[in-house]
mmCIF file of C-alpha atoms in Angstrom:
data_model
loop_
_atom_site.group_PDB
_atom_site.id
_atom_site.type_symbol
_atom_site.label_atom_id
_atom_site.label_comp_id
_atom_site.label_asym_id
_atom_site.label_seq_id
_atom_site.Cartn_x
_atom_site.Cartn_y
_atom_site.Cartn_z
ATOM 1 C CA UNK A 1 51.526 40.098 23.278
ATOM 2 C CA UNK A 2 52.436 43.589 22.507
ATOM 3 C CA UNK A 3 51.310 44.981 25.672
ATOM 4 C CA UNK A 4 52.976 42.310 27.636
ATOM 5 C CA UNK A 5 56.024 43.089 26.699
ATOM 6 C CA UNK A 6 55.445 46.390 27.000
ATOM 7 C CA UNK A 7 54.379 46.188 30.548
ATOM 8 C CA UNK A 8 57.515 44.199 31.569
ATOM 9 C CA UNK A 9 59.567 46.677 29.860
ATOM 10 C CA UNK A 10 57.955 49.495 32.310
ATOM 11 C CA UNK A 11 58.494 47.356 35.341
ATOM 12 C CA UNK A 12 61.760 46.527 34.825
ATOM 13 C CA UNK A 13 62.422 50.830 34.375
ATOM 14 C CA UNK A 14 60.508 51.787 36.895
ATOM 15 C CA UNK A 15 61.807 48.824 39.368
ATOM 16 C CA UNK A 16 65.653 49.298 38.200
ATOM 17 C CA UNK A 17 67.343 50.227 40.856
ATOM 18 C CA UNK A 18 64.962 48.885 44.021
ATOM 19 C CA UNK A 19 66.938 47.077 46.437
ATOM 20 C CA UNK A 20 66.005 44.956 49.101
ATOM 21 C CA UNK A 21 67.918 43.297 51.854
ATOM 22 C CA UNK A 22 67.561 39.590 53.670
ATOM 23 C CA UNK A 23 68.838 38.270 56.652
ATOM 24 C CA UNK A 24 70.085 34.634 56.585
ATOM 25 C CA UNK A 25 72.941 34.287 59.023
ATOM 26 C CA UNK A 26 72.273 31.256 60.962
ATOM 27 C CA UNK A 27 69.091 30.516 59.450
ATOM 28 C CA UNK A 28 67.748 27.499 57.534
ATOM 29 C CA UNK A 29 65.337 28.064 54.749
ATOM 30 C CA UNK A 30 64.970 31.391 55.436
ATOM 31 C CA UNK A 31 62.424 33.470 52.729
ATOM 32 C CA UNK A 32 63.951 36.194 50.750
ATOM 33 C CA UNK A 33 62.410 38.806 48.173
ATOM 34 C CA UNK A 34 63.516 40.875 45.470
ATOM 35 C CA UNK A 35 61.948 43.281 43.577
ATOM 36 C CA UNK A 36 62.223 42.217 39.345
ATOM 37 C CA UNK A 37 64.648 44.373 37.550
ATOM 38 C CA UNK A 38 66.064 45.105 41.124
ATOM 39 C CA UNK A 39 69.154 43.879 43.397
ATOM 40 C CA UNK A 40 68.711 41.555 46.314
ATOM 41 C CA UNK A 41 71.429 41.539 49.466
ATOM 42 C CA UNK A 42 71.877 38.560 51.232
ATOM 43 C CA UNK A 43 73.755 38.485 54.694
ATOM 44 C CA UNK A 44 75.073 35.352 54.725
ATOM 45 C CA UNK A 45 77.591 35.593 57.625
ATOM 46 C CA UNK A 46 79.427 38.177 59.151
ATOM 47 C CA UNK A 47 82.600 37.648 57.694
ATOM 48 C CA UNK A 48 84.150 35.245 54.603
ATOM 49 C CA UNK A 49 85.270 31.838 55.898
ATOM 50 C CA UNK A 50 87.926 29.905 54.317
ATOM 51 C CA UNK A 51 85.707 27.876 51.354
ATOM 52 C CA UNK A 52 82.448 29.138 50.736
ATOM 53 C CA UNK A 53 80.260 27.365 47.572
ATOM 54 C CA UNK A 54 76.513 28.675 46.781
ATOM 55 C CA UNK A 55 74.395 26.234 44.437
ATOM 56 C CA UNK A 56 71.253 26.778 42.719
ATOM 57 C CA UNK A 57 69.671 23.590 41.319
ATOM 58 C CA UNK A 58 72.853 21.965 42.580
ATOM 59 C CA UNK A 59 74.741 23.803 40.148
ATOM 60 C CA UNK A 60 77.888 26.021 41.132
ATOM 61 C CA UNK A 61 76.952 29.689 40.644
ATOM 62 C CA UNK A 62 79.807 31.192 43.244
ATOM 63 C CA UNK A 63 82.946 29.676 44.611
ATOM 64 C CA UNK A 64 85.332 31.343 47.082
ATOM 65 C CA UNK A 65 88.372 29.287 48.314
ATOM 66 C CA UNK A 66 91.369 30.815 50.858
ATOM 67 C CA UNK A 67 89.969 34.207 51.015
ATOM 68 C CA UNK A 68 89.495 34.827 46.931
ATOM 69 C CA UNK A 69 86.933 34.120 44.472
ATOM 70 C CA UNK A 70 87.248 30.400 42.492
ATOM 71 C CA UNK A 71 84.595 31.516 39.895
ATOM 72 C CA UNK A 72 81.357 32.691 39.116
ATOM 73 C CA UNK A 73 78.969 31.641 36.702
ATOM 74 C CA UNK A 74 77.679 35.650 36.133
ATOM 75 C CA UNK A 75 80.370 38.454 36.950
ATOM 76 C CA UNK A 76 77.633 40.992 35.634
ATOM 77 C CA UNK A 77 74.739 39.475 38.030
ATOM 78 C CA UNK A 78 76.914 37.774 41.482
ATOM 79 C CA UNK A 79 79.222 39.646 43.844
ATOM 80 C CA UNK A 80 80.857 38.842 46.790
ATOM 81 C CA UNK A 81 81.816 41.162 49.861
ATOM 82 C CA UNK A 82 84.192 39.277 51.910
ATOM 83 C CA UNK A 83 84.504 41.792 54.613
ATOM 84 C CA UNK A 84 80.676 41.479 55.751
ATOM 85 C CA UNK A 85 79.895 38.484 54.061
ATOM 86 C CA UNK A 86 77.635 40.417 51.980
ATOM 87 C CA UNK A 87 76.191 38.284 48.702
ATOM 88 C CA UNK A 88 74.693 40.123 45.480
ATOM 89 C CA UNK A 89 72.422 39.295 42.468
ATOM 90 C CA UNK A 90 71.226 42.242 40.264
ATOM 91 C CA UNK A 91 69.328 42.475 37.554
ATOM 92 C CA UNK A 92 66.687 39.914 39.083
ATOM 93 C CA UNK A 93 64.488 38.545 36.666
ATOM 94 C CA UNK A 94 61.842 35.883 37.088
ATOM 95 C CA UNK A 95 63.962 32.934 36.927
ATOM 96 C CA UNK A 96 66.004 33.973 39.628
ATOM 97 C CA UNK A 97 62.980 32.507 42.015
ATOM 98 C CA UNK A 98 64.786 29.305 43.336
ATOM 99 C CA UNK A 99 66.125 27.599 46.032
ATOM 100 C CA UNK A 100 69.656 28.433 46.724
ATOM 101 C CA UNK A 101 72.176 26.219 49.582
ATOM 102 C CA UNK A 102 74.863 27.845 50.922
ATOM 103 C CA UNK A 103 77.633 25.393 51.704
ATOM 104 C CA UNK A 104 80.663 26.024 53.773
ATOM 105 C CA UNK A 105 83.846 23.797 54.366
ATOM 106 C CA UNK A 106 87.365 24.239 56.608
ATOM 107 C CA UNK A 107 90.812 24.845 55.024
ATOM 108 C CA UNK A 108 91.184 20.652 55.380
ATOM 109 C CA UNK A 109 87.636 20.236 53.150
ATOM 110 C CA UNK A 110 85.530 18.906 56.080
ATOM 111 C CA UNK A 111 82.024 20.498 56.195
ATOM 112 C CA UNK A 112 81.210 22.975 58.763
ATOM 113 C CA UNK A 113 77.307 24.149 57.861
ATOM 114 C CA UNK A 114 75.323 23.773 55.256
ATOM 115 C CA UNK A 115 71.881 26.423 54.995
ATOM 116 C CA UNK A 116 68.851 26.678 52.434
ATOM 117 C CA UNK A 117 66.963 29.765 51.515
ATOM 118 C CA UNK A 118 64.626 30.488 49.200
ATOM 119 C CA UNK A 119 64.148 33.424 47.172
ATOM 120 C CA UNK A 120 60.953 35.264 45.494
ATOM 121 C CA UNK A 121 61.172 37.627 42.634
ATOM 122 C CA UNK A 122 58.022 40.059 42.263
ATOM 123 C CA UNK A 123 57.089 42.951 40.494
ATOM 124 C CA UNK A 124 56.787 45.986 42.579
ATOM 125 C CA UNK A 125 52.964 48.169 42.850
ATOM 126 C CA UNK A 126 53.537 50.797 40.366
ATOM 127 C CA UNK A 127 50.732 53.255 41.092
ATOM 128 C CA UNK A 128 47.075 53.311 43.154
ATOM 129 C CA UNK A 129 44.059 54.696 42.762
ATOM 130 C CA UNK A 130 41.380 55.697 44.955
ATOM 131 C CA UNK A 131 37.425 55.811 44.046
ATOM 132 C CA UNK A 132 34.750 57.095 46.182
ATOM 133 C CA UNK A 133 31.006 57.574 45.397
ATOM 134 C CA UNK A 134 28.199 58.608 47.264
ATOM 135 C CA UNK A 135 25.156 56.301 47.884
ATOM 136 C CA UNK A 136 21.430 57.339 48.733
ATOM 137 C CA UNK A 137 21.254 57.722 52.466
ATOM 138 C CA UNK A 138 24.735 59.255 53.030
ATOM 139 C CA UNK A 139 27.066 56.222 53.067
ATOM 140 C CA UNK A 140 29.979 56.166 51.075
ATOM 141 C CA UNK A 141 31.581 53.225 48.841
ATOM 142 C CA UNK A 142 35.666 53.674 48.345
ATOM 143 C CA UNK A 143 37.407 51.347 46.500
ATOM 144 C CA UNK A 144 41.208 51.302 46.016
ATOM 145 C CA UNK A 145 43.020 49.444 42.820
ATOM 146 C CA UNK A 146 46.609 49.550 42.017
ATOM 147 C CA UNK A 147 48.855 49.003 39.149
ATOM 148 C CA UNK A 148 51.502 46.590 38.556
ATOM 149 C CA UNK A 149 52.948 44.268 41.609
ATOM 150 C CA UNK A 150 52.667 40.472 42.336
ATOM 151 C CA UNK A 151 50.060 39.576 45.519
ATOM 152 C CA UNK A 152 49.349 43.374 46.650
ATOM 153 C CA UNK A 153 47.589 43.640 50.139
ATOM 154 C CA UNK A 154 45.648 46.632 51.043
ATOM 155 C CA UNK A 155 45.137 48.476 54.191
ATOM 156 C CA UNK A 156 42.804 51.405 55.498
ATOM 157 C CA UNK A 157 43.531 53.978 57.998
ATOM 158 C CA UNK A 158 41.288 57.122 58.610
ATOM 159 C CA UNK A 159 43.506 60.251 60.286
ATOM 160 C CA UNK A 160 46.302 58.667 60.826
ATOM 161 C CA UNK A 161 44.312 55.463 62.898
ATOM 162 C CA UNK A 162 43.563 51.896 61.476
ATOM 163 C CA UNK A 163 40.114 51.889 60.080
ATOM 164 C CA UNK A 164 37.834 50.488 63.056
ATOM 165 C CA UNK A 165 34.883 48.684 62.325
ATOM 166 C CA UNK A 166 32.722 51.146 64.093
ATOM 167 C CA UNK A 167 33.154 53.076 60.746
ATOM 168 C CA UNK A 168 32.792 50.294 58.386
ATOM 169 C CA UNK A 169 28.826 49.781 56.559
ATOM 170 C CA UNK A 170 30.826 46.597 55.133
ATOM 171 C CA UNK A 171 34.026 45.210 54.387
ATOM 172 C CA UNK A 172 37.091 45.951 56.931
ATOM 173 C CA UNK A 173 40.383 47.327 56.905
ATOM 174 C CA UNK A 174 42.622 44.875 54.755
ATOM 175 C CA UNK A 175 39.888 44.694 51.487
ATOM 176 C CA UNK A 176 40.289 46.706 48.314
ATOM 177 C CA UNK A 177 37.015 47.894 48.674
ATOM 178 C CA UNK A 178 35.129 49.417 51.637
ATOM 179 C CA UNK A 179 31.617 51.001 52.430
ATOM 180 C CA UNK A 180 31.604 54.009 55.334
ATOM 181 C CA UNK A 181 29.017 54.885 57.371
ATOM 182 C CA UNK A 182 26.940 58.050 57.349
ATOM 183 C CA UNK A 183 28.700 60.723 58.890
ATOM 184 C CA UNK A 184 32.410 59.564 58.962
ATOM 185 C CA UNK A 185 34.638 62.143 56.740
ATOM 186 C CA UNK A 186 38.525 62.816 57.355
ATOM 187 C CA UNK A 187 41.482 61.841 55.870
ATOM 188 C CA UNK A 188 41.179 58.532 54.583
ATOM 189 C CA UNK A 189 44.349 56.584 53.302
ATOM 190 C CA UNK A 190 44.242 53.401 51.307
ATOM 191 C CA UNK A 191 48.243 51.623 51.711
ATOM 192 C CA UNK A 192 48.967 48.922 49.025
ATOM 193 C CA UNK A 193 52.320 47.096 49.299
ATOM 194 C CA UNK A 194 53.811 43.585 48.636
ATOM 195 C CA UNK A 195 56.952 42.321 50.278
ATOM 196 C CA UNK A 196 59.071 44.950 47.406
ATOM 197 C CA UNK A 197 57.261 47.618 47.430
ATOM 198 C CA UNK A 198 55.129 49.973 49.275
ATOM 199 C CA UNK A 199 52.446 52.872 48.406
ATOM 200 C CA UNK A 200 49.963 55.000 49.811
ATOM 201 C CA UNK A 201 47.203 56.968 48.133
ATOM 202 C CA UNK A 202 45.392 60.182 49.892
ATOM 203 C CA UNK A 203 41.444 61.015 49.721
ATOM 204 C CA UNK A 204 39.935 63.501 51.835
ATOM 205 C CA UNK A 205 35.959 62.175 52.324
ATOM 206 C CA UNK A 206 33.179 64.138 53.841
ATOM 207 C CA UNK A 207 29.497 63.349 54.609
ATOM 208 C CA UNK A 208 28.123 63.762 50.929
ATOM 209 C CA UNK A 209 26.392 66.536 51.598
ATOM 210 C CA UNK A 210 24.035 64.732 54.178
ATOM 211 C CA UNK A 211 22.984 66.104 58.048
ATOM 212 C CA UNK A 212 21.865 64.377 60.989
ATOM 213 C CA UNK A 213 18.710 65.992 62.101
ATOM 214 C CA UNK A 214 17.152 66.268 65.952
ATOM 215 C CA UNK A 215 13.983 68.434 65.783
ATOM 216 C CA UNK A 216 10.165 68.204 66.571
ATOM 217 C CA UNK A 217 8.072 67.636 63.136
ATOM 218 C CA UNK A 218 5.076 69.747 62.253
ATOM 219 C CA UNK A 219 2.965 66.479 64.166
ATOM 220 C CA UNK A 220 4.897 67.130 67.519
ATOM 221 C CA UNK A 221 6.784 63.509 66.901
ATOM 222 C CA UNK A 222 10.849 63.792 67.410
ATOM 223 C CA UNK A 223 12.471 63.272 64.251
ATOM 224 C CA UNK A 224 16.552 61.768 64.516
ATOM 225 C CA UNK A 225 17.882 60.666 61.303
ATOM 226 C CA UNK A 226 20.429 61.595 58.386
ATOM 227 C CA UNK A 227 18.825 63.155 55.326
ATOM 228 C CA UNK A 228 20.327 65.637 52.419
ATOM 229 C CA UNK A 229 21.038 69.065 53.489
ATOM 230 C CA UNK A 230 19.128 70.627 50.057
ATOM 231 C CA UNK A 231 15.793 69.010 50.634
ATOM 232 C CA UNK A 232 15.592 69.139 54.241
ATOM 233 C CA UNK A 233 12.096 69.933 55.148
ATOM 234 C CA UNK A 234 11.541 67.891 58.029
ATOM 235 C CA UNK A 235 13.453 70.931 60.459
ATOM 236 C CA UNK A 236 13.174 74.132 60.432
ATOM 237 C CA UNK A 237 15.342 75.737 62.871
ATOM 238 C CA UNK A 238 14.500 78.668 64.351
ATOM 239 C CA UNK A 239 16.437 81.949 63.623
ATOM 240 C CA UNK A 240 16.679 84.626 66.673
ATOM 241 C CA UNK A 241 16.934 88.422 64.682
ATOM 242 C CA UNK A 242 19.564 90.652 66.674
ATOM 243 C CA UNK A 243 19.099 94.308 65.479
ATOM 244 C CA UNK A 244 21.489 96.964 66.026
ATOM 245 C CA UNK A 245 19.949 100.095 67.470
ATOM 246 C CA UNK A 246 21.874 103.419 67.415
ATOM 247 C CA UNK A 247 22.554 104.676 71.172
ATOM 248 C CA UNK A 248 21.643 108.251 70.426
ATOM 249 C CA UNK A 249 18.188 107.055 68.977
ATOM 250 C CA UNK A 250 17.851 105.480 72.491
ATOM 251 C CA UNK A 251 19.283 108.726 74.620
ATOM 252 C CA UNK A 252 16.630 110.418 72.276
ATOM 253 C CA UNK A 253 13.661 108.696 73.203
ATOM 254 C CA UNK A 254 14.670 108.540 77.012
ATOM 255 C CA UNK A 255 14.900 112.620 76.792
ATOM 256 C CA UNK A 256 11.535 112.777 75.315
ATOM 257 C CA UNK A 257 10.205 110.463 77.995
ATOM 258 C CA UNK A 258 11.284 112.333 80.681
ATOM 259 C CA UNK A 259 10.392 115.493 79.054
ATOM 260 C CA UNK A 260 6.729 114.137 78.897
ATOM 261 C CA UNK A 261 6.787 112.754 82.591
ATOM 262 C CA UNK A 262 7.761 116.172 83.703
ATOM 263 C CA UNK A 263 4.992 118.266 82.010
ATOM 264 C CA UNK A 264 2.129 115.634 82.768
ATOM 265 C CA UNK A 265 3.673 115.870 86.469
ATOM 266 C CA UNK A 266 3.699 119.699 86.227
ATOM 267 C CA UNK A 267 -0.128 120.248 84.687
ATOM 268 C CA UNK A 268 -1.151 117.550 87.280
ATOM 269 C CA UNK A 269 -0.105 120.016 90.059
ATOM 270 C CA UNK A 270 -1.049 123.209 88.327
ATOM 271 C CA UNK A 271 -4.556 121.538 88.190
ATOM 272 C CA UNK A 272 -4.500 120.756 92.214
ATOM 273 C CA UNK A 273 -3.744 124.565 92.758
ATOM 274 C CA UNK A 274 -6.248 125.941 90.602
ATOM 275 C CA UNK A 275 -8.951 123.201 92.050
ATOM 276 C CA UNK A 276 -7.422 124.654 95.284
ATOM 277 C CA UNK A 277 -7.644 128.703 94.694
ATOM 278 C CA UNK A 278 -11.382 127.798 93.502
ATOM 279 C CA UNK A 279 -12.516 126.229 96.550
ATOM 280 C CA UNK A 280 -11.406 128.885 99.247
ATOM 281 C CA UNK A 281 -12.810 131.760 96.607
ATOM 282 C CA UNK A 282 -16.435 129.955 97.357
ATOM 283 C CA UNK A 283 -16.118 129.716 101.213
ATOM 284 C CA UNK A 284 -15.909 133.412 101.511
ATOM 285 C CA UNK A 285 -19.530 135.061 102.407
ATOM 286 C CA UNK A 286 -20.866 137.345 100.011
ATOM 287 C CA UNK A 287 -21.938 140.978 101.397
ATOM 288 C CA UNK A 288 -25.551 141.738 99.778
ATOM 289 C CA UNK A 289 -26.446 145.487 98.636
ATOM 290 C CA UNK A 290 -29.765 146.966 99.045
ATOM 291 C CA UNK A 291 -31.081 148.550 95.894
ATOM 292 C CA UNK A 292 -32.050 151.854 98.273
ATOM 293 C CA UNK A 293 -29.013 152.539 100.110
ATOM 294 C CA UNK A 294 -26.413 151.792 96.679
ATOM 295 C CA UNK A 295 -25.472 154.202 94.600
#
């Protein structure tokens, strides 16, 4: 019981002051809302007409008659803004949730238009939360809970875009809880609101550590699928090694290149003359000396 009350005393702090606004002019049973602990404006008309009653369980709770208030059951809780017909009740609390009739009548008495509306009193979201985890092949499970607030709906949108279904394992864009497919990361918001309230809660997802891999195996049969980046061992890529090689190491060994050219180029044609010189020194005839006529 203790924790009831306590509860209801934080959502009546953190809701004090929330105001909403409902338009009823020329409607009939219109639906209204106001936050508990909060202030709820209803345009009834655009401007104060001569009598103007407003009942709640067909009991009096304001009276205005030629252009000034009769009574009120609540000063603290009911005002009145003749100028833009503007009606308030602060403070709402639970039992506010009622029908109320508006009733209005001529300077003679006759009635001129009677409307209905009813009004809802709920307790504002307080806080969301937002809980991803990671499942075995790379899908992710996110599941969003709030705090506080009366019938909260939930919504998904992923960067900015509703949450398409093309990115939904299971579940879909207005459930509490939803299950991603491999691969989809981004900024992932999860929006909880009721008709008094409104939050939005942040989670930045990414692919759990998991790749898509498109190789050849070791068999020569083309592997596609999504596996964990640690303990891939399926492909291999390939890594080309650039090295850096200093220029004048490269004008070096051109130099001694050339340098080599040159002298097998020069020996070559030192060679040919030689070979040359030897074979006109044997085509010349030798003159033969007798042993009696040389000295």
């Amino acid at each position: 019981m203790e924790a009831v009350v306590g509860l209801l005393v934080m959502l009546l702090a953190v809701s004090h002051g929330v105001e909403t606004k409902c338009d009823v002019r020329q409607k009939d049973g219109a639906q209204c809302y106001g936050a508990l602990g909060g202030t709820v404006f209803l345009q009834l008309m655009d401007r104060a007409p001569e009598r103007l009653a407003i009942d709640k369980n067909n009991n009096h709770i304001f009276r205005w008659k030629n252009y000034k208030i009769v009574n009120k059951s609540n000063e603290d809780k009911y005002s009145f803004t003749p100028s833009d017909g503007m009606f308030r009740i602060s403070n709402l609390i639970r039992a506010d949730t009622d029908e109320y009739r508006l009733i209005i009548h001529n300077s003679s008495g006759a009635l001129l238009e009677e409307r209905t509306l009813q009004l809802s009193i709920q307790a504002p979201v307080l806080s969301a939360r937002l809980v991803s985890e990671c499942l075995s092949q790379g899908e992710m499970r996110v599941s969003c809970s709030s705090e506080g607030g009366d019938s909260p709906q939930y919504s998904w949108s992923l960067d900015g875009h509703t949450l398409t279904e093309d990115k939904l394992l299971s579940g879909n864009h207005k459930t509490d809880s939803i299950t991603l497919r491999q691969g989809v990361e981004g900024a992932l918001v999860c929006s909880v609101k009721n008709h008094v309230s409104h939050l939005q809660k942040y989670h930045k997802i990414s692919t759990c550590g998991f790749i898509f891999i498109n190789c050849t195996g070791s068999n020569e049969t083309r592997i596609t699928q999504w596996m964990f980046a640690a303990t891939n061992t399926l492909c291999v890529e390939l890594t080309t090694i650039y090295t850096t090689v200093d220029p004048s190491l490269i004008c070096g060994l051109q130099t001694a290149v050339a340098a080599l050219l040159f002298s097998v180029v020069a020996a070559y044609f030192a060679w040919r003359k030689k070979k040359s010189q030897r074979a006109e020194g044997s085509a010349m005839p030798q003159e033969r000396q007798d042993a009696e006529t040389s000295v």
